[in-house]
Amino acid sequence: MNKKKILRFLLGASIVSSVFSLGSMKTFAAWENENNSWKYIENNGYVTGWNKYNDNWYYFNSDGVMQTGWIKDNGTWYYLNQSGDMRTGWIKDNGAWYYLNQSGNMQTGWLKDKGTWYYLNQSGEMQTGWVNDKGTWYYLNSNGAMQTGVISVADKVYYLNESGAMQTGKVIIDGQEYEFNSNGEAVGNIPNVEKEKVFGFNIDKIQHEVEDNTTDNNSSSSTNKKHHSSSSSNITSPQVEKKWNLVWEDDFSGDELNKEYWNYETHEPGWVNNELQEYTDSKDNIFVKDGNLVLKAIKTEKDGKEYYTSGKVTTQNKKTFKYGKFEIKAKTPKGQGLWPALWMMPNDENLYGQWPKCGEIDIMEVLGHEPEKAYGTIHYGDPHEEKQGTYTLENGSFADEYHVYGLEWEPSEMRFYIDGNLYHTVKDWFTKVEGGDEKTFPAPFDQPFYLQCNLAVGGNWPGNPDETTDFDNAELKVDYIKVYQLDNYDENVKKPDPEKVVLRDPDEKGNYIINGDFSKEDKSWEFMTAIGGVGSSEIKDNKMIIKTENAGTVDYSIQLVQPRIPVKEGGKYKVTFDAKAAEDRTMIVDISAPDRGYKRYFNDTKVDLTTEKKSYSYEFVMENSDDANGRLEFNLGNQGSTADVEISNVRIEKIGEVEKTEDEFKKVSPDGNYINNGTFDVGQDRMKYWEVKSKSNNTQVSVTNDNNSRQLKVSVGDNSSELEEVSVKQTKLALSENTQYVLYFDAYSEDNKNIRASIDENDFDVELTNKKKTYKFTFETKDEINNRDLELLLGKQGTVYIDNVRIEENSLIRNGSFDNGFAGWEVFADSSVSSDVSSGIDSFNGNKNAAEINIDNTGDADWKIQLKQTNVKLVQGKKYRISFDAKSTIDRDIMYAIQRDGSKDDNWDAYTGSNTISIGNESQLVSYEFEMKKDTDEDAIFTISMGAVNNNQIKEKHKVTIDNVKLEEIDEFSGNVDNENTDEKPEGTENIRNGSLEVVDESDKDSIDKEPSENIADTQNNSSELTDSVEKEETTTGDVDDKSEEDNKIDTEEPAINDSENQVANSDNEEDEDSEGEIADTKENSKEADEEPVVVDDIIGKVEEQV
């Protein structure tokens, strides 16, 4: 007897309850109808949750009531029919079709059923018509079946390949060529339309086999079905059946941590995120017990103060993975201030640049004060953005028992799971240097990452521990970690098209703020506290009154916000409000992007409040893409006052639009390169900005991508006889008149071959070999530039590889005139003063451009505000002069230095010493000479520090202007000289880039293919220290074809260091028997030839030097 019959029997007989014995164990069970609700009694209690009876599954809520219709359990949707039994297969509800797998889980994304592909949207509804998935269009007929072949839709003819993807361009069908335009529509000769494919079965014809609940009025019907707020569709490719293969696991079955897999990572307190713990390698903090890795946080005392230690382990340089499926079974601690994490970072953070450009994957994070909620997140971009999903347990917490945290990472998307339940899918990310182009998708998540497990204490996000935190049980326990891989991955993926953003209209008065006059109580305004902030807000007499009891530790500890403010790209907006305070104090106002990592559309702006009500007005231009969820923020935390604040008459109105104009010339890259995408890792096929022309039918042009090594590859067939027949060109370069430039590129060929580089009436011929070399040419523009195009002529038979193409000013500091804006420079402002600092390019002393730094508060250390340029090359034994113009609207001191980049090892040797000068309203020429007595450094940093120099914190608004920065090599000292390179390390130093230095020696090749250096730890999040080995390389010069080895030697005091990203294709290098002698034997008998290439041979693995 099935359950449906039991229910009918009970109802028909008007029996309130029925008791029967199940089996020999005398287990008593009964169905009970109470107020038209069914319950199930077993062993004298009501059953809750899932219960199986007669091979059917039923679900009972916490009150024991049997559920019908849609229910959500642990993040997954199920459907229970009117009799309560769980359904599988196809069902129809409110006119829409859904599919439930054998476990009853509602499916989303692509579904293959009986040989036919269907597509179910994020709500699980089967789709028909056109569907766009990952930038590709598919067509589903009225039965939902995916179509292939030639189809007709609305009198237009399209062609869908065997995978269902709509095709464009020229397509061969049955041996005949047809053309389809960019919309996929056939043009010209139209192919024959094939019969519509229904494939497996026609849903409309089998409705008797499925359950149609369209008229179901049950209270648990689809009208109550809601998805998790952070969930996304599990869209997988219909072409691929995924089979994950186990490639590595650790079940922690031994007595100690396996050091073949794991590293202990140690750090002092405050390393990142204002965390309190010291990470140690002590067995008190990190140990293996009962088959678990245990990371334990310990509260102790040091120097009479509370002190915390904890554990962090990583697989860096031991176990790394590019893509894969990751499963980690773990149990988290609970308690205020505890912050466990299972996450991943790239093994080489320098491939795309330091955090966040390098990318970060957080498989699991849990905040100890919310132990029932887990987060899955990716971080990326510059400026920083993130995409985060959350999963909340309906019962209990992640500290009560073990849970399995999962990640499936493929080139086109990442899927986050908890206990097998998908709760977050991400398919859109990017990386770039600020001001530069996005790297080709899926960067930065196309490189090997390593695993990390840690238990943090305190910090910006969880807040600090309090008296309720139980450190006796402050343990993150990891039962096992498993990693799986697919047999192969398709890395030729496209970034999905951005979703259309719908922007709401303002009110009838043009105001985008809702309830800006505070005339009513509503939920448009949100009062928030964080990181120790305690306060309250109330609307009274048409104003918002904010009271602060504790200002907390950050400016947003006390915060009034209004989200969901629409802002349109190119729009010009005005923000106005009235405000006053109970006593003079400050407030910070901004407009942020919660969905884009809280980047700023209207920068943090400090407002000086007084006891008199004043009106404040600010304007900004929306320079990012449309966003329907901008957020206006009034921040009143940690600003030296807890005085009450009143805010009224808040308005945001659009006052105009900024017209987009096409630049006459290509922009200069942030690192000072006049070539865009010289590393071939930007745009579709990694060829953005490059134009290819070929008169040869047998020419193939592509970009390699083996182990993240990208090079332009041009293969020319045997029917080409002239160099001009094949060219790769970049046009409209932003070259300036009467300026000397240097052209660099790396190149080699499979067989010896000649190529030519041409620019501004200069031709440079090169004879390539099968050994990769760096070629360098100098040229100088005249009063008039006739040709701004760089053209690489590559005709004639053979295969050529080219990489790291650069044109830069022939100077040690680039863009020292600031004619190209801040290209090559970085303005650094510590987070504690970021709202007090802004920068721009302005006229100065009759010059065209100058760097202008506006400062409201210097902060409490000299390094907290800096203008800096990285990758400045200094050669041991050479003499230099650094000079620049400076002035300030107030009398103050600034400090400058050229120093070592200590971001990896905290060695910030100042090669010039730390020089302090006083400046004022009049422009002052600063000049300083020194000799480089340390080892040659190709990656030094030039910094001008404008924070609290000599511990003098300035809170008066002022402006510092810098121009004409030059670094020159000199033969003899003439004035202000430093003969003693000091070891002084400017406190907290960051670093520079961009001025002018002229080098006579051809071996003084500036570092190629570098991204601007990143900020040190106080601006990074969750980065790891790396020890890099830098190989020294042989430097030669002269005619490549017939100069003798002896003539090709160049006068250097030591071989040049090449630290470029690509490391000159190590896989192609072969051992050279004479290389060691050549490196050691440097001579003084070479001469410069203005138009002859300088050849910098690749690293041949000779000498390694630890940095």
mmCIF file of C-alpha atoms in Angstrom, residues 87-241:
data_model
loop_
_atom_site.group_PDB
_atom_site.id
_atom_site.type_symbol
_atom_site.label_atom_id
_atom_site.label_comp_id
_atom_site.label_asym_id
_atom_site.label_seq_id
_atom_site.Cartn_x
_atom_site.Cartn_y
_atom_site.Cartn_z
ATOM 1 C CA ARG A 87 9.076 14.402 -7.739
ATOM 2 C CA THR A 88 11.806 13.622 -10.270
ATOM 3 C CA GLY A 89 12.019 14.201 -14.008
ATOM 4 C CA TRP A 90 9.989 16.845 -15.859
ATOM 5 C CA ILE A 91 7.234 18.796 -14.119
ATOM 6 C CA LYS A 92 5.126 21.737 -15.261
ATOM 7 C CA ASP A 93 4.306 24.464 -12.780
ATOM 8 C CA ASN A 94 2.465 27.714 -13.545
ATOM 9 C CA GLY A 95 3.026 27.140 -17.248
ATOM 10 C CA ALA A 96 6.796 26.636 -16.985
ATOM 11 C CA TRP A 97 8.705 23.368 -17.327
ATOM 12 C CA TYR A 98 11.322 22.291 -14.764
ATOM 13 C CA TYR A 99 13.579 19.246 -14.497
ATOM 14 C CA LEU A 100 14.407 17.443 -11.245
ATOM 15 C CA ASN A 101 17.228 14.880 -11.234
ATOM 16 C CA GLN A 102 17.073 11.437 -9.608
ATOM 17 C CA SER A 103 17.850 13.025 -6.241
ATOM 18 C CA GLY A 104 15.023 15.502 -6.735
ATOM 19 C CA ASN A 105 17.407 18.460 -7.187
ATOM 20 C CA MET A 106 16.040 21.170 -9.467
ATOM 21 C CA GLN A 107 18.447 21.604 -12.386
ATOM 22 C CA THR A 108 19.714 24.783 -14.004
ATOM 23 C CA GLY A 109 21.865 25.450 -17.050
ATOM 24 C CA TRP A 110 22.366 22.890 -19.820
ATOM 25 C CA LEU A 111 20.596 19.560 -19.402
ATOM 26 C CA LYS A 112 20.877 16.487 -21.609
ATOM 27 C CA ASP A 113 17.831 14.232 -21.419
ATOM 28 C CA LYS A 114 17.327 11.230 -23.701
ATOM 29 C CA GLY A 115 19.887 12.543 -26.167
ATOM 30 C CA THR A 116 18.446 16.067 -26.374
ATOM 31 C CA TRP A 117 19.933 19.232 -24.917
ATOM 32 C CA TYR A 118 17.719 21.721 -23.034
ATOM 33 C CA TYR A 119 18.541 24.951 -21.253
ATOM 34 C CA LEU A 120 17.080 25.873 -17.851
ATOM 35 C CA ASN A 121 17.545 29.410 -16.533
ATOM 36 C CA GLN A 122 18.616 30.423 -13.023
ATOM 37 C CA SER A 123 15.058 29.832 -11.779
ATOM 38 C CA GLY A 124 15.074 26.376 -13.354
ATOM 39 C CA GLU A 125 12.559 27.255 -16.085
ATOM 40 C CA MET A 126 13.099 25.568 -19.447
ATOM 41 C CA GLN A 127 13.880 28.128 -22.136
ATOM 42 C CA THR A 128 12.779 28.365 -25.751
ATOM 43 C CA GLY A 129 13.954 30.594 -28.588
ATOM 44 C CA TRP A 130 17.365 32.263 -28.652
ATOM 45 C CA VAL A 131 19.663 31.813 -25.630
ATOM 46 C CA ASN A 132 23.077 33.448 -25.137
ATOM 47 C CA ASP A 133 25.531 31.392 -23.080
ATOM 48 C CA LYS A 134 29.112 32.645 -22.535
ATOM 49 C CA GLY A 135 28.817 34.939 -25.537
ATOM 50 C CA THR A 136 27.517 32.192 -27.884
ATOM 51 C CA TRP A 137 23.974 32.063 -29.260
ATOM 52 C CA TYR A 138 21.913 28.860 -29.333
ATOM 53 C CA TYR A 139 18.370 28.252 -30.544
ATOM 54 C CA LEU A 140 15.828 26.095 -28.698
ATOM 55 C CA ASN A 141 12.574 25.165 -30.418
ATOM 56 C CA SER A 142 9.110 25.402 -28.861
ATOM 57 C CA ASN A 143 9.726 22.085 -27.083
ATOM 58 C CA GLY A 144 13.007 23.413 -25.662
ATOM 59 C CA ALA A 145 15.181 21.149 -27.842
ATOM 60 C CA MET A 146 18.517 22.685 -28.890
ATOM 61 C CA GLN A 147 18.743 22.936 -32.687
ATOM 62 C CA THR A 148 21.665 22.297 -35.042
ATOM 63 C CA GLY A 149 22.235 22.783 -38.760
ATOM 64 C CA VAL A 150 20.418 25.316 -40.974
ATOM 65 C CA ILE A 151 17.322 26.802 -39.364
ATOM 66 C CA SER A 152 14.865 29.582 -40.172
ATOM 67 C CA VAL A 153 13.684 32.026 -37.502
ATOM 68 C CA ALA A 154 11.450 35.008 -38.312
ATOM 69 C CA ASP A 155 12.215 34.629 -42.036
ATOM 70 C CA LYS A 156 15.962 34.766 -41.359
ATOM 71 C CA VAL A 157 18.254 31.801 -42.017
ATOM 72 C CA TYR A 158 20.983 30.806 -39.543
ATOM 73 C CA TYR A 159 23.531 28.017 -39.230
ATOM 74 C CA LEU A 160 24.197 26.251 -35.924
ATOM 75 C CA ASN A 161 27.151 23.866 -35.699
ATOM 76 C CA GLU A 162 27.065 20.372 -34.180
ATOM 77 C CA SER A 163 27.347 21.880 -30.696
ATOM 78 C CA GLY A 164 24.412 24.196 -31.399
ATOM 79 C CA ALA A 165 26.542 27.361 -31.559
ATOM 80 C CA MET A 166 25.375 29.994 -34.048
ATOM 81 C CA GLN A 167 28.029 30.631 -36.714
ATOM 82 C CA THR A 168 29.143 33.845 -38.404
ATOM 83 C CA GLY A 169 31.427 34.506 -41.349
ATOM 84 C CA LYS A 170 32.112 31.978 -44.075
ATOM 85 C CA VAL A 171 30.887 28.422 -43.473
ATOM 86 C CA ILE A 172 31.177 25.295 -45.627
ATOM 87 C CA ILE A 173 27.870 23.376 -45.722
ATOM 88 C CA ASP A 174 27.636 20.180 -47.772
ATOM 89 C CA GLY A 175 30.742 21.212 -49.717
ATOM 90 C CA GLN A 176 29.443 24.707 -50.587
ATOM 91 C CA GLU A 177 30.521 27.991 -49.013
ATOM 92 C CA TYR A 178 27.911 30.322 -47.492
ATOM 93 C CA GLU A 179 28.302 33.606 -45.638
ATOM 94 C CA PHE A 180 26.602 34.694 -42.430
ATOM 95 C CA ASN A 181 26.793 38.259 -41.113
ATOM 96 C CA SER A 182 27.709 39.345 -37.579
ATOM 97 C CA ASN A 183 24.123 38.640 -36.462
ATOM 98 C CA GLY A 184 24.368 35.100 -37.843
ATOM 99 C CA GLU A 185 21.955 35.815 -40.718
ATOM 100 C CA ALA A 186 22.696 34.234 -44.091
ATOM 101 C CA VAL A 187 23.517 36.757 -46.801
ATOM 102 C CA GLY A 188 23.875 36.230 -50.530
ATOM 103 C CA ASN A 189 23.425 32.573 -51.431
ATOM 104 C CA ILE A 190 20.940 31.078 -48.903
ATOM 105 C CA PRO A 191 21.334 27.411 -47.855
ATOM 106 C CA ASN A 192 18.374 25.043 -47.674
ATOM 107 C CA VAL A 193 16.584 25.009 -44.325
ATOM 108 C CA GLU A 194 16.590 21.672 -42.567
ATOM 109 C CA LYS A 195 13.574 20.198 -40.827
ATOM 110 C CA GLU A 196 13.247 21.311 -37.212
ATOM 111 C CA LYS A 197 14.799 18.822 -34.830
ATOM 112 C CA VAL A 198 12.771 17.584 -31.857
ATOM 113 C CA PHE A 199 15.312 14.880 -30.942
ATOM 114 C CA GLY A 200 14.446 12.753 -27.902
ATOM 115 C CA PHE A 201 10.776 13.388 -27.295
ATOM 116 C CA ASN A 202 8.121 16.043 -27.547
ATOM 117 C CA ILE A 203 7.258 17.348 -24.102
ATOM 118 C CA ASP A 204 3.847 18.542 -25.227
ATOM 119 C CA LYS A 205 2.977 14.968 -26.226
ATOM 120 C CA ILE A 206 3.842 13.354 -22.909
ATOM 121 C CA GLN A 207 2.060 15.586 -20.451
ATOM 122 C CA HIS A 208 0.217 12.551 -19.180
ATOM 123 C CA GLU A 209 3.584 11.208 -17.960
ATOM 124 C CA VAL A 210 4.526 14.288 -15.959
ATOM 125 C CA GLU A 211 2.859 16.378 -13.345
ATOM 126 C CA ASP A 212 1.264 19.653 -14.421
ATOM 127 C CA ASN A 213 0.777 21.911 -11.411
ATOM 128 C CA THR A 214 -0.246 25.040 -13.281
ATOM 129 C CA THR A 215 -3.476 25.391 -11.305
ATOM 130 C CA ASP A 216 -2.005 24.230 -7.992
ATOM 131 C CA ASN A 217 -3.045 26.742 -5.338
ATOM 132 C CA ASN A 218 -1.231 24.990 -2.501
ATOM 133 C CA SER A 219 0.433 27.446 -0.120
ATOM 134 C CA SER A 220 3.788 25.847 -0.822
ATOM 135 C CA SER A 221 3.521 26.235 -4.590
ATOM 136 C CA SER A 222 5.925 27.972 -6.906
ATOM 137 C CA THR A 223 4.770 31.376 -5.761
ATOM 138 C CA ASN A 224 6.793 30.729 -2.619
ATOM 139 C CA LYS A 225 9.869 29.413 -4.447
ATOM 140 C CA LYS A 226 12.836 31.753 -3.911
ATOM 141 C CA HIS A 227 16.470 31.279 -4.836
ATOM 142 C CA HIS A 228 19.404 31.932 -2.582
ATOM 143 C CA SER A 229 20.370 35.557 -3.027
ATOM 144 C CA SER A 230 23.898 34.719 -4.148
ATOM 145 C CA SER A 231 23.220 31.630 -6.227
ATOM 146 C CA SER A 232 23.919 31.436 -9.930
ATOM 147 C CA SER A 233 22.997 28.973 -12.618
ATOM 148 C CA ASN A 234 25.160 25.919 -12.975
ATOM 149 C CA ILE A 235 25.702 26.349 -16.697
ATOM 150 C CA THR A 236 27.932 23.705 -18.199
ATOM 151 C CA SER A 237 28.761 23.204 -21.825
ATOM 152 C CA PRO A 238 26.362 20.874 -23.635
ATOM 153 C CA GLN A 239 29.272 19.475 -25.641
ATOM 154 C CA VAL A 240 31.256 18.120 -22.712
ATOM 155 C CA GLU A 241 30.514 15.322 -20.275
#
